[in-house]
Coordinates of C-alpha atoms and ligand atoms in Angstrom, one line a residue:
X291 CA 0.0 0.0 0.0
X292 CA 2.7 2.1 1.0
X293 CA 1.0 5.1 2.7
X294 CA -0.4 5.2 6.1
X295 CA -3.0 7.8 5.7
X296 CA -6.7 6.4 6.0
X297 CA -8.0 5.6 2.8
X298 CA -11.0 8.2 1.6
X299 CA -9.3 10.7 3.6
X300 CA -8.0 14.3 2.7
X301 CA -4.4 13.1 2.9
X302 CA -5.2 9.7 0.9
X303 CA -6.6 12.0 -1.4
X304 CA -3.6 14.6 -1.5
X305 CA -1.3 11.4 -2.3
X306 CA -2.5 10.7 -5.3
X307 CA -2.9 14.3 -6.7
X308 CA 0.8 14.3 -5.9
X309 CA 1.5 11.0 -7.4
X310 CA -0.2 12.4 -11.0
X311 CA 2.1 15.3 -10.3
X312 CA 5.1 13.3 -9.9
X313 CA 4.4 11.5 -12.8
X314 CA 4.3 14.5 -15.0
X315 CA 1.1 16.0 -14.8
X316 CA 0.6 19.6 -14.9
X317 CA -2.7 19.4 -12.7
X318 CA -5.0 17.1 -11.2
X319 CA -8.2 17.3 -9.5
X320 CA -11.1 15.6 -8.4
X321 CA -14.8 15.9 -8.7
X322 CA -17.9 13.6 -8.9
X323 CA -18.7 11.0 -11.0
X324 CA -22.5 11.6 -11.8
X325 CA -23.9 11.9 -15.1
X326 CA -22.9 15.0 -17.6
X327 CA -26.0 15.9 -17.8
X328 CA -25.9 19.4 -19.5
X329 CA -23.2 17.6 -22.1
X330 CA -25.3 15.1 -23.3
X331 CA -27.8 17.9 -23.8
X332 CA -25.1 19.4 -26.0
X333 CA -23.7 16.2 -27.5
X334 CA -27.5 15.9 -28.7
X335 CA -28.2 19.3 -29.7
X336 CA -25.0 19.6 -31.6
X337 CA -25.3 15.8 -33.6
X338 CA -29.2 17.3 -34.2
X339 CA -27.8 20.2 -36.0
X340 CA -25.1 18.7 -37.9
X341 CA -22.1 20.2 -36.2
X342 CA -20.7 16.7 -35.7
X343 CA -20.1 16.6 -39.7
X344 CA -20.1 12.7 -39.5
X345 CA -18.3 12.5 -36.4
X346 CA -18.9 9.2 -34.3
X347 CA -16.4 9.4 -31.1
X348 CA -18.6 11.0 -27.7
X349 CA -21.3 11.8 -30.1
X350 CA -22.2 7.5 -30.9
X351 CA -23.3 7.4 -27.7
X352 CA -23.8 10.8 -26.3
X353 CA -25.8 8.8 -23.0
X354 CA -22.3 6.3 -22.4
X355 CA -19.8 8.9 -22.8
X356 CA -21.8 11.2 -20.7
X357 CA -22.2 8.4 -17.4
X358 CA -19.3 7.4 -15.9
X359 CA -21.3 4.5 -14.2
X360 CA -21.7 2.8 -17.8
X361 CA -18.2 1.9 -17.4
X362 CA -17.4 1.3 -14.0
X363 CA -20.6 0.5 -11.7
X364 CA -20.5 2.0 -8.7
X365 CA -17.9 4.8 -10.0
X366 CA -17.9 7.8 -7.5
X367 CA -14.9 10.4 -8.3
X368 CA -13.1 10.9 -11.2
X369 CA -9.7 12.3 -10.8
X370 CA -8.5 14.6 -13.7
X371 CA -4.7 14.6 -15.2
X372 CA -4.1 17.6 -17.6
X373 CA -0.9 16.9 -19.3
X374 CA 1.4 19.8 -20.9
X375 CA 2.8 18.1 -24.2
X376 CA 5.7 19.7 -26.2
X377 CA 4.8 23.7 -27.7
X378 CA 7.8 25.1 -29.3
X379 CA 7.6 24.7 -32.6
X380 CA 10.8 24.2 -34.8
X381 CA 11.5 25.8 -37.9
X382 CA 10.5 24.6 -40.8
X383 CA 13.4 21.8 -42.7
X384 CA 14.9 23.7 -45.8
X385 CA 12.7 20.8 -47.8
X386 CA 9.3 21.4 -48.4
X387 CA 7.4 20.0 -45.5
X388 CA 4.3 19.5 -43.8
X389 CA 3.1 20.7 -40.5
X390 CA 1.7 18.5 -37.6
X391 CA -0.7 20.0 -34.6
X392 CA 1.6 19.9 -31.5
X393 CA -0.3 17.4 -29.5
X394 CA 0.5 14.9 -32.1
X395 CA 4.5 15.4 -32.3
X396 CA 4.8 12.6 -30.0
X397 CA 3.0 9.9 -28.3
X398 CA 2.0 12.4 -25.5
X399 CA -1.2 10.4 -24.7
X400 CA 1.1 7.3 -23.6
X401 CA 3.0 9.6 -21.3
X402 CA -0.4 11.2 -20.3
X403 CA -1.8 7.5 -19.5
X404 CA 1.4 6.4 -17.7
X405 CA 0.6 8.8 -15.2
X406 CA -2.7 8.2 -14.5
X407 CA -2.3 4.7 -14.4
X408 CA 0.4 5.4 -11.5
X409 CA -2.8 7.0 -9.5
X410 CA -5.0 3.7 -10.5
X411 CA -2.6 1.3 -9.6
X412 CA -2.5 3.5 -6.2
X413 CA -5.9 2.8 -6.2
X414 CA -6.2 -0.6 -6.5
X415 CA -4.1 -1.3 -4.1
X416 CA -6.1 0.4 -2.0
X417 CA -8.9 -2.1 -2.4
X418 CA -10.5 0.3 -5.1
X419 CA -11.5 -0.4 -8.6
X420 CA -9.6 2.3 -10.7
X421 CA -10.0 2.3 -14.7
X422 CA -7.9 5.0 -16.8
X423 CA -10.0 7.1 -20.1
X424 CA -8.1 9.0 -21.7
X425 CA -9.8 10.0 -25.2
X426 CA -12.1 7.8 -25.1
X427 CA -15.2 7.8 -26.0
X428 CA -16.5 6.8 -22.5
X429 CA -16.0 10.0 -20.8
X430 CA -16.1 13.6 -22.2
X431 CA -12.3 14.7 -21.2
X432 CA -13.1 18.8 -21.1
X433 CA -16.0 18.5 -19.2
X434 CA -14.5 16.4 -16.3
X435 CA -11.5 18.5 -16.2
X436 CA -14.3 21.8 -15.8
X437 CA -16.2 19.7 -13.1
X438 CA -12.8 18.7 -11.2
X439 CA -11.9 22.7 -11.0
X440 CA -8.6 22.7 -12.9
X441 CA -9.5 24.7 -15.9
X442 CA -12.1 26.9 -17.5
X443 CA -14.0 26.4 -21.1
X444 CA -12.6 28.7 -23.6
X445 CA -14.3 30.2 -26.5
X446 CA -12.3 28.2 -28.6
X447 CA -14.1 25.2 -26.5
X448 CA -10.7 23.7 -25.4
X449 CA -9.6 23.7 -21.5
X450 CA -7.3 26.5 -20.4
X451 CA -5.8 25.8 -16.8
X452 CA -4.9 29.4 -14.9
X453 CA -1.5 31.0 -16.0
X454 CA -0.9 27.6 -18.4
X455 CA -3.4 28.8 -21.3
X456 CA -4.4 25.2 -23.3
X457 CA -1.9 23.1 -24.7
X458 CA -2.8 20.1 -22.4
X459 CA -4.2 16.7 -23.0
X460 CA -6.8 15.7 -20.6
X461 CA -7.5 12.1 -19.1
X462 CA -9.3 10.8 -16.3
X463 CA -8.6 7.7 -13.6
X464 CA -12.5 6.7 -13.4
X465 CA -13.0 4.8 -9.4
X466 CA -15.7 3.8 -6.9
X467 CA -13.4 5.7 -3.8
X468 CA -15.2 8.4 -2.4
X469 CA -12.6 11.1 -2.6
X470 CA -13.2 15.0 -1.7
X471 CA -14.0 16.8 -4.8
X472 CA -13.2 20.3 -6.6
X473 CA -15.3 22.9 -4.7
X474 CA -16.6 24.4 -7.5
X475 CA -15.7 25.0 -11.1
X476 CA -13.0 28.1 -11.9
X477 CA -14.4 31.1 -13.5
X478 CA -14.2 31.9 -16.8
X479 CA -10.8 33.4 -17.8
X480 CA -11.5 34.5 -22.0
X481 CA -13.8 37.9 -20.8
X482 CA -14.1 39.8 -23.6
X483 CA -11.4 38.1 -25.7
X484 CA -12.5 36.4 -29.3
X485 CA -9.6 35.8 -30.8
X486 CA -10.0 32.1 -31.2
X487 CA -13.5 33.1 -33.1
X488 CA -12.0 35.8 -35.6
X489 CA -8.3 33.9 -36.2
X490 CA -9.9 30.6 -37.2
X491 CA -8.6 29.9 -40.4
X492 CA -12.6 28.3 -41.6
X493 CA -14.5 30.2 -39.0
X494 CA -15.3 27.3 -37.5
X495 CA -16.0 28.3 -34.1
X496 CA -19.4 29.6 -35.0
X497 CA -20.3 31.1 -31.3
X498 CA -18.3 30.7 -28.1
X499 CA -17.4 27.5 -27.2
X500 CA -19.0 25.9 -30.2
X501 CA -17.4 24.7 -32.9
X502 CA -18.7 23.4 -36.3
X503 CA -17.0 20.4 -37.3
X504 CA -17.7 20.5 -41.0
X505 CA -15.3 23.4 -41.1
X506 CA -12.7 22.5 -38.4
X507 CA -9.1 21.7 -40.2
X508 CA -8.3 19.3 -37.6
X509 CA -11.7 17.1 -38.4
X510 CA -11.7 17.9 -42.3
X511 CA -7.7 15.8 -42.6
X512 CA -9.3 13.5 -40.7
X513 CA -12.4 13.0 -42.5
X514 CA -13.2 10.4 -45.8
X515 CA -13.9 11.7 -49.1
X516 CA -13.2 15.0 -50.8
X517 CA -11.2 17.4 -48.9
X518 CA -13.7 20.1 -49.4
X519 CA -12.7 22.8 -52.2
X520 CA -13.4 26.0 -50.1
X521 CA -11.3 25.0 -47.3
X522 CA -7.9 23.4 -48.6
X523 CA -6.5 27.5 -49.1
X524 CA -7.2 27.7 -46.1
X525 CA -5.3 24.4 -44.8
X526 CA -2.0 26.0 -45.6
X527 CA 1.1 23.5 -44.6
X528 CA -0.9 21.9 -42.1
X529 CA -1.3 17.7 -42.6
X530 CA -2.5 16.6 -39.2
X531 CA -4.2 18.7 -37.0
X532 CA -4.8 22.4 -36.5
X533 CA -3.3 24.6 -33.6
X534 CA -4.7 27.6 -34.8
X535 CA -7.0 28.4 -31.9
X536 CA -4.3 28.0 -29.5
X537 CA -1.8 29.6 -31.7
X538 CA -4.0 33.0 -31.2
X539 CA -5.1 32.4 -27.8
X540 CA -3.0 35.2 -25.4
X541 CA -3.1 32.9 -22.1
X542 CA -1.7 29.7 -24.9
X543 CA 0.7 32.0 -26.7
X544 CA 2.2 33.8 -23.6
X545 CA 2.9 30.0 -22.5
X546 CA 4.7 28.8 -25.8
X547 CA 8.3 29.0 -25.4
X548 CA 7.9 27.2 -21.9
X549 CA 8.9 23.1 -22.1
X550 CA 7.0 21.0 -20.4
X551 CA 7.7 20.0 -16.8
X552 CA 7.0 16.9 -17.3
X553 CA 9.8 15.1 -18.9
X554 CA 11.6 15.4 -16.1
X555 CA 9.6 14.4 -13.7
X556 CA 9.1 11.1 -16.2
X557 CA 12.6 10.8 -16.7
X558 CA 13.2 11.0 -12.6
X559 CA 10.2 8.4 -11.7
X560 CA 10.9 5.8 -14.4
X561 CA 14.0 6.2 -17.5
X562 CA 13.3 3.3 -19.2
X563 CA 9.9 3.5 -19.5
X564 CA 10.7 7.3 -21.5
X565 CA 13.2 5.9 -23.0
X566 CA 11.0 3.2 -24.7
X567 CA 8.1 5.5 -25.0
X568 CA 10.7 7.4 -27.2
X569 CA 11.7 4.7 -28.9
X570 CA 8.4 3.4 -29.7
X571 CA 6.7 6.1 -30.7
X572 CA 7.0 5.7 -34.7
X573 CA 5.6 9.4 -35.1
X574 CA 7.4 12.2 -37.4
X575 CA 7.9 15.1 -35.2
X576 CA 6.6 18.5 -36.1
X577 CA 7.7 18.5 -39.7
X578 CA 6.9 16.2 -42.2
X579 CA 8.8 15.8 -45.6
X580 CA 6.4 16.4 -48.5
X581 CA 8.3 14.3 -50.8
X582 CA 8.7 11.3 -48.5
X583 CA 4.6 11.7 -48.1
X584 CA 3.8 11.5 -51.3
X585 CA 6.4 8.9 -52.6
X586 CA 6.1 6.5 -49.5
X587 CA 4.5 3.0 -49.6
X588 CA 1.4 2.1 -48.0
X589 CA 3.6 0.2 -45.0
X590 CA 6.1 2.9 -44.5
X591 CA 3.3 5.4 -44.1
X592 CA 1.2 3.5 -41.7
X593 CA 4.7 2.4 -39.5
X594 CA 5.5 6.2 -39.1
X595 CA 2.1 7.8 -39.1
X596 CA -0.2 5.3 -38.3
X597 CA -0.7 7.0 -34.8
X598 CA -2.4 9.4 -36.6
X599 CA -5.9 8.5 -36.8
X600 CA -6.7 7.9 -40.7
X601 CA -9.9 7.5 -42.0
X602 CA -10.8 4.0 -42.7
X603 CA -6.6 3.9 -41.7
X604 CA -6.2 4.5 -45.8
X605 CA -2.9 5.8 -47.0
X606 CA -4.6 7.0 -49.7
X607 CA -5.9 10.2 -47.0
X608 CA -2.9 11.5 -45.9
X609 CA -1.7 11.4 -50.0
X610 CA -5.1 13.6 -50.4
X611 CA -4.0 15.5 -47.7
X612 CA -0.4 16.1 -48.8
X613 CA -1.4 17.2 -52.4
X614 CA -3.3 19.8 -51.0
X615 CA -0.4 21.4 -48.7
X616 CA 1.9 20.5 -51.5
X617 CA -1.0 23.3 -53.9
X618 CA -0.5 25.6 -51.0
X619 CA 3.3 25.5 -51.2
X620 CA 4.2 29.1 -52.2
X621 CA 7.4 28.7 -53.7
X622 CA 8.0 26.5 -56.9
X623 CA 8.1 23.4 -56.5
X624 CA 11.6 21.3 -57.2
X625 CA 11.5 19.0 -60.3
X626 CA 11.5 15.8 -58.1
X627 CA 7.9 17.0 -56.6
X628 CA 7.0 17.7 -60.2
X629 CA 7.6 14.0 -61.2
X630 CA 6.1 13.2 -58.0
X631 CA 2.7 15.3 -58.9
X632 CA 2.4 14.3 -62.2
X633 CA 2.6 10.3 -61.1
X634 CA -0.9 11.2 -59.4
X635 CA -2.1 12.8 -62.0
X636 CA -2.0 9.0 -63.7
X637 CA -2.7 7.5 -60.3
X638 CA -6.0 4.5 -60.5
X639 CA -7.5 6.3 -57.7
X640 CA -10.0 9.2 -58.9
X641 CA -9.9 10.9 -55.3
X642 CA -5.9 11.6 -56.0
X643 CA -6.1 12.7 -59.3
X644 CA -8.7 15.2 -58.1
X645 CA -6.7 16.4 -55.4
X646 CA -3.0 16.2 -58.0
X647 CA -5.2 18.3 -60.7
X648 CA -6.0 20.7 -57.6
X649 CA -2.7 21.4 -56.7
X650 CA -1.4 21.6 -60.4
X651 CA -3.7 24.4 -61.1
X652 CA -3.2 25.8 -57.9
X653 CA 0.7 25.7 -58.6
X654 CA 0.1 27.3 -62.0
X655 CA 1.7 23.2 -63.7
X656 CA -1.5 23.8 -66.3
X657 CA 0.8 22.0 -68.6
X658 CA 0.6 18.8 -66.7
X659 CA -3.1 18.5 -66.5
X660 CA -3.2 19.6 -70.8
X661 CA -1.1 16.9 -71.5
X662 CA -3.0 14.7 -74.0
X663 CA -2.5 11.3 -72.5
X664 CA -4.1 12.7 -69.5
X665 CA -6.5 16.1 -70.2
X666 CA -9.8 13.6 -71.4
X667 CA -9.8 11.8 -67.8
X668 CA -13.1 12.1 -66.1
X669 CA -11.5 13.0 -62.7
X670 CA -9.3 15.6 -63.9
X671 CA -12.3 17.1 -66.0
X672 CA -14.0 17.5 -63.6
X673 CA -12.2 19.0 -61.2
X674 CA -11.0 21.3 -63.6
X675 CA -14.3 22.2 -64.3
X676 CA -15.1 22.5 -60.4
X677 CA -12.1 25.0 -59.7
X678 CA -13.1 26.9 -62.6
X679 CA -16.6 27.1 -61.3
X680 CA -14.9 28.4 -57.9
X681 CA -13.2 30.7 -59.2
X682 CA -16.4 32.4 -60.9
X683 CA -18.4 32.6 -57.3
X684 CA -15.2 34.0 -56.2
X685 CA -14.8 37.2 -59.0
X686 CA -18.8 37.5 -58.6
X687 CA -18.6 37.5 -55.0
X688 CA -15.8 40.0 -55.0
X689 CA -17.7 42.3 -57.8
X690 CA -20.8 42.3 -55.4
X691 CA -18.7 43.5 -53.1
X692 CA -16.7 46.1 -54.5
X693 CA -20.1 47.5 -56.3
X694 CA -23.0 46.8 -54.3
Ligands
B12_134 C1 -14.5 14.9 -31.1 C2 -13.2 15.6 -30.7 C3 -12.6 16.6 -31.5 C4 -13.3 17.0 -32.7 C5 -14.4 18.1 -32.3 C6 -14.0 19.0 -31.2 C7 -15.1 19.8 -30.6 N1 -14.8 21.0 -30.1 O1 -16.2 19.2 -30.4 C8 -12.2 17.6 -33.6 C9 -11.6 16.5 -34.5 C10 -12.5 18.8 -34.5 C11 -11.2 17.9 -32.5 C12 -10.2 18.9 -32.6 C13 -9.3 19.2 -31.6 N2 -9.1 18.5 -30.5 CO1 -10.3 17.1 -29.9 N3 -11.4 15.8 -29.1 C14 -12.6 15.3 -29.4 C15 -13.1 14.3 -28.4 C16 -12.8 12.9 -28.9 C17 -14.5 14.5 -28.0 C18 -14.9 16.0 -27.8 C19 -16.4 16.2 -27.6 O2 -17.1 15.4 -26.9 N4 -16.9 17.2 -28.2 C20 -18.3 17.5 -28.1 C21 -18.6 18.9 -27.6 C22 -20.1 19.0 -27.3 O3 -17.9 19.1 -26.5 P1 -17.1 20.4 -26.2 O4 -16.5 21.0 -27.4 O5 -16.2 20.2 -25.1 O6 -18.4 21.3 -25.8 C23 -18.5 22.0 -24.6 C24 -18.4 23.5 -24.7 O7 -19.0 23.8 -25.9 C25 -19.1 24.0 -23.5 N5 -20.0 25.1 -23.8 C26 -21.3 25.0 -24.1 N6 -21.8 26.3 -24.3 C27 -20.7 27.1 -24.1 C28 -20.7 28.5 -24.1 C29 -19.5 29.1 -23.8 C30 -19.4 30.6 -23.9 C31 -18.3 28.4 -23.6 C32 -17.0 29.0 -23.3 C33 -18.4 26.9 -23.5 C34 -19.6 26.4 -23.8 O8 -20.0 22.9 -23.1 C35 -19.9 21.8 -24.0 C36 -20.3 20.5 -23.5 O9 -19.6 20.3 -22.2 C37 -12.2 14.7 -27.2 C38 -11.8 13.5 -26.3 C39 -12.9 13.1 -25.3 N7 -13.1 11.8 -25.2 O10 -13.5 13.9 -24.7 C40 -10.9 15.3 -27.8 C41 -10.4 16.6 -27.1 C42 -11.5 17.5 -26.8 N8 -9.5 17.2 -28.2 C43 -8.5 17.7 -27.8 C44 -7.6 18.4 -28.6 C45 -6.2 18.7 -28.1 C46 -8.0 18.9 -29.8 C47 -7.2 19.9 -30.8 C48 -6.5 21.0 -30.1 C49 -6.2 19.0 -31.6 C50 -5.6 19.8 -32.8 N9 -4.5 20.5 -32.5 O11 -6.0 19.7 -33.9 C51 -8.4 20.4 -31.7 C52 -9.1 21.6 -31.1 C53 -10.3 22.1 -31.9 C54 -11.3 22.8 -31.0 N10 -11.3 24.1 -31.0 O12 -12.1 22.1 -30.3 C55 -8.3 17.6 -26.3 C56 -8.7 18.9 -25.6 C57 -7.6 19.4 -24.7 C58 -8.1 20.7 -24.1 N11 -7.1 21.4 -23.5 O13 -9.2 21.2 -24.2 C59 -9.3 16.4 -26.0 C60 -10.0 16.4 -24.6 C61 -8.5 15.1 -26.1 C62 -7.7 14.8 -24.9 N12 -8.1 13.7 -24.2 O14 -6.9 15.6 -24.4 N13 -11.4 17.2 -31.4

């Protein structure tokens, strides 16, 4: 057991706040297990009007993810980790490259469930059932963390914790212990701010702390089908992820440049099991070759990005994906992505040569898409024919404007 203190007391308690904390969590607190009642309101409201897009994780089962005690009878407190993952973005390789969302540079949700799992095995030992969610699609993360008093709801709808703006991951240890809870939830800290509303890249954070999916970057790379026409401009260099709303957040930015506590409180409680976590996490870092993207084989892609979730876990998505950053890239391209691009234009798979033909008008390579072994294909036809039709409701829009 090793503790003396009284289980279900303050000081029991206390231990394993401290434990998460050792472990390399930024915050922890507790609160009650009882239904979410107001978020399943939401969850149901929102999937009602579409702002899901076609979204299955909390929103399947708005009534399990929402009821703690649909996964562990009993359950009585849920103790919240918020974990500070890596923020400092490095510049950009001299190769064309792709950007990934910062909470995805590493496996920070292992290092986020190691140290829960040190409060559950705590726990357990204890005499207590003790089960670790961590994005799951049994508990709703941000509201627990709001319940359990360690952060506030921005307008950007992600968790800010006082002084450390949002770049955390949140995860739970779910038990039937009794523990003291949070007293009540902190107050808001955005007042007046909107500047996760106005810098959104899509305006997809339609209202405060609502956020439509069908135009969030981060859902749209991770969603089947068509990367929709109006929004891959705005996807820039991005290829997993979008850290816009943070990126513009003043509490986030003012926290940037700070590394995380964390690694060395892992690297203090347990070496080798960071060290593996490094080893085995098979993810890119912050920058992604282009070139290696789009020339990769099935297997290679899935061994080094396959932590990513894929649709359908298709290669062929984060191709789609890279030929629209590879549109937005603002210099020319070298000759070896040229070879690469026009290889998709002749690719089997219509989706690619729709998204190859976007990026080769986008990139002004007009030439590639009139060459006649190619220019009569129905998927490069068409999408020709799609961009050209976007381009007229653009001029028209902008005339209405400039001459109402
Ligand atoms: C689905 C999902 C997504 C979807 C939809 C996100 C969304 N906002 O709904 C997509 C794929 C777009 C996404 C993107 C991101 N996600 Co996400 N996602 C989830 C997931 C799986 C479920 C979230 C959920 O249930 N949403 C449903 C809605 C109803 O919940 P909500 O947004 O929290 O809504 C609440 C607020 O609107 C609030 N509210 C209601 N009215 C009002 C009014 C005001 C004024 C305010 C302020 C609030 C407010 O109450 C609602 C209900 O409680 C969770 C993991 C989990 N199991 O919880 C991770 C999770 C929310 N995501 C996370 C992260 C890190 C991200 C990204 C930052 C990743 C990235 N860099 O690309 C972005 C952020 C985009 C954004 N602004 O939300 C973290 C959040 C960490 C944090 N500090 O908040 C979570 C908790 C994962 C984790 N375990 O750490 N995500």
């Amino acid at each position: 057991m090793g503790s003396s203190s009284p289980i279900g007391t303050t000081e029991f308690c206390e231990q394993l706040l401290e434990l998460g904390k050792a472990h390399g969590l930024s915050a922890v607190g507790v609160c009650d297990a009882s239904p979410f009642e107001q978020t399943r309101q939401v969850l149901e409201e929102r999937r009602d009007q579409g702002l899901n897009a076609d979204m299955a994780f909390t929103y399947r089962n708005p009534g399990r993810s929402t009821d703690p005690s649909m996964t562990l009878p009993g359950a009585k407190s849920l103790l919240v980790g918020a974990y500070r993952y890596e923020t400092v973005l490095p510049d950009p390789p001299a190769l064309p490259a792709a950007r990934v969302a910062r909470y995805a540079t590493a496996d920070h949700y292992e290092r986020l469930r190691f140290a829960l799992q040190h409060i559950a095995d705590r726990l357990i030992s204890a005499g207590y059932r003790a089960v670790v969610l961590a994005d799951d699609n049994a508990l709703v993360d941000r509201a627990a963390a709001v319940r359990a008093g360690i952060g506030w709801y921005g307008k950007s709808s992600n968790v800010l914790l006082p002084g450390q703006g949002s770049w955390f991951l949140l995860g739970s240890v779910l038990t039937d212990a009794e523990l003291p809870t949070a007293d009540k939830p902190l107050e808001d800290g955005c007042g007046s701010c909107q500047r996760c509303l106005d810098g959104c890249p899509t305006q997809a954070i339609i209202a405060p702390g609502v956020l439509d999916a069908r135009r969030c970057l981060a859902w749209l790379l991770q969603a089947q089908g068509e990367f929709p026409r109006e929004f891959r401009m705005a996807l820039g260099d991005r290829i997993y992820g979008c850290d816009e709303c943070q990126e513009v957040c003043p509490p986030s930015r003012r926290t940037e440049s700070q590394s995380p506590p964390r690694d060395r409180a892992v690297n203090a409680v347990n070496v080798e099991h960071a060290e593996n976590a490094d080893t085995d996490s098979q993810v890119p870092g912050s920058w992604v070759d282009l070139h290696w993207l789009l020339s990769a084989s099935d297997e290679e892609l899935l061994s080094q990005v396959g932590r990513w979730y894929i649709p359908a876990r298709e290669p062929r998505y984060v191709r789609r994906n890279a030929l629209v950053v590879l549109g937005n890239s603002h210099q020319p391209i070298s000759s070896a992505l040229k070879v690469l691009l026009e290889s998709y234009l002749d690719n089997p798979d219509d989706l690619l040569v729709a998204h190859a033909t976007w990026a080769a008008a986008q990139l002004g390579l007009e030439e590639l898409l009139d060459d006649p072994t190619r220019s009569d294909r129905a998927a490069i036809v068409d999408e020709r024919a799609n961009c050209e039709l976007a381009r007229q409701q653009i001029a028209i829009g902008v005339r209405g404007r400039t001459h109402p």
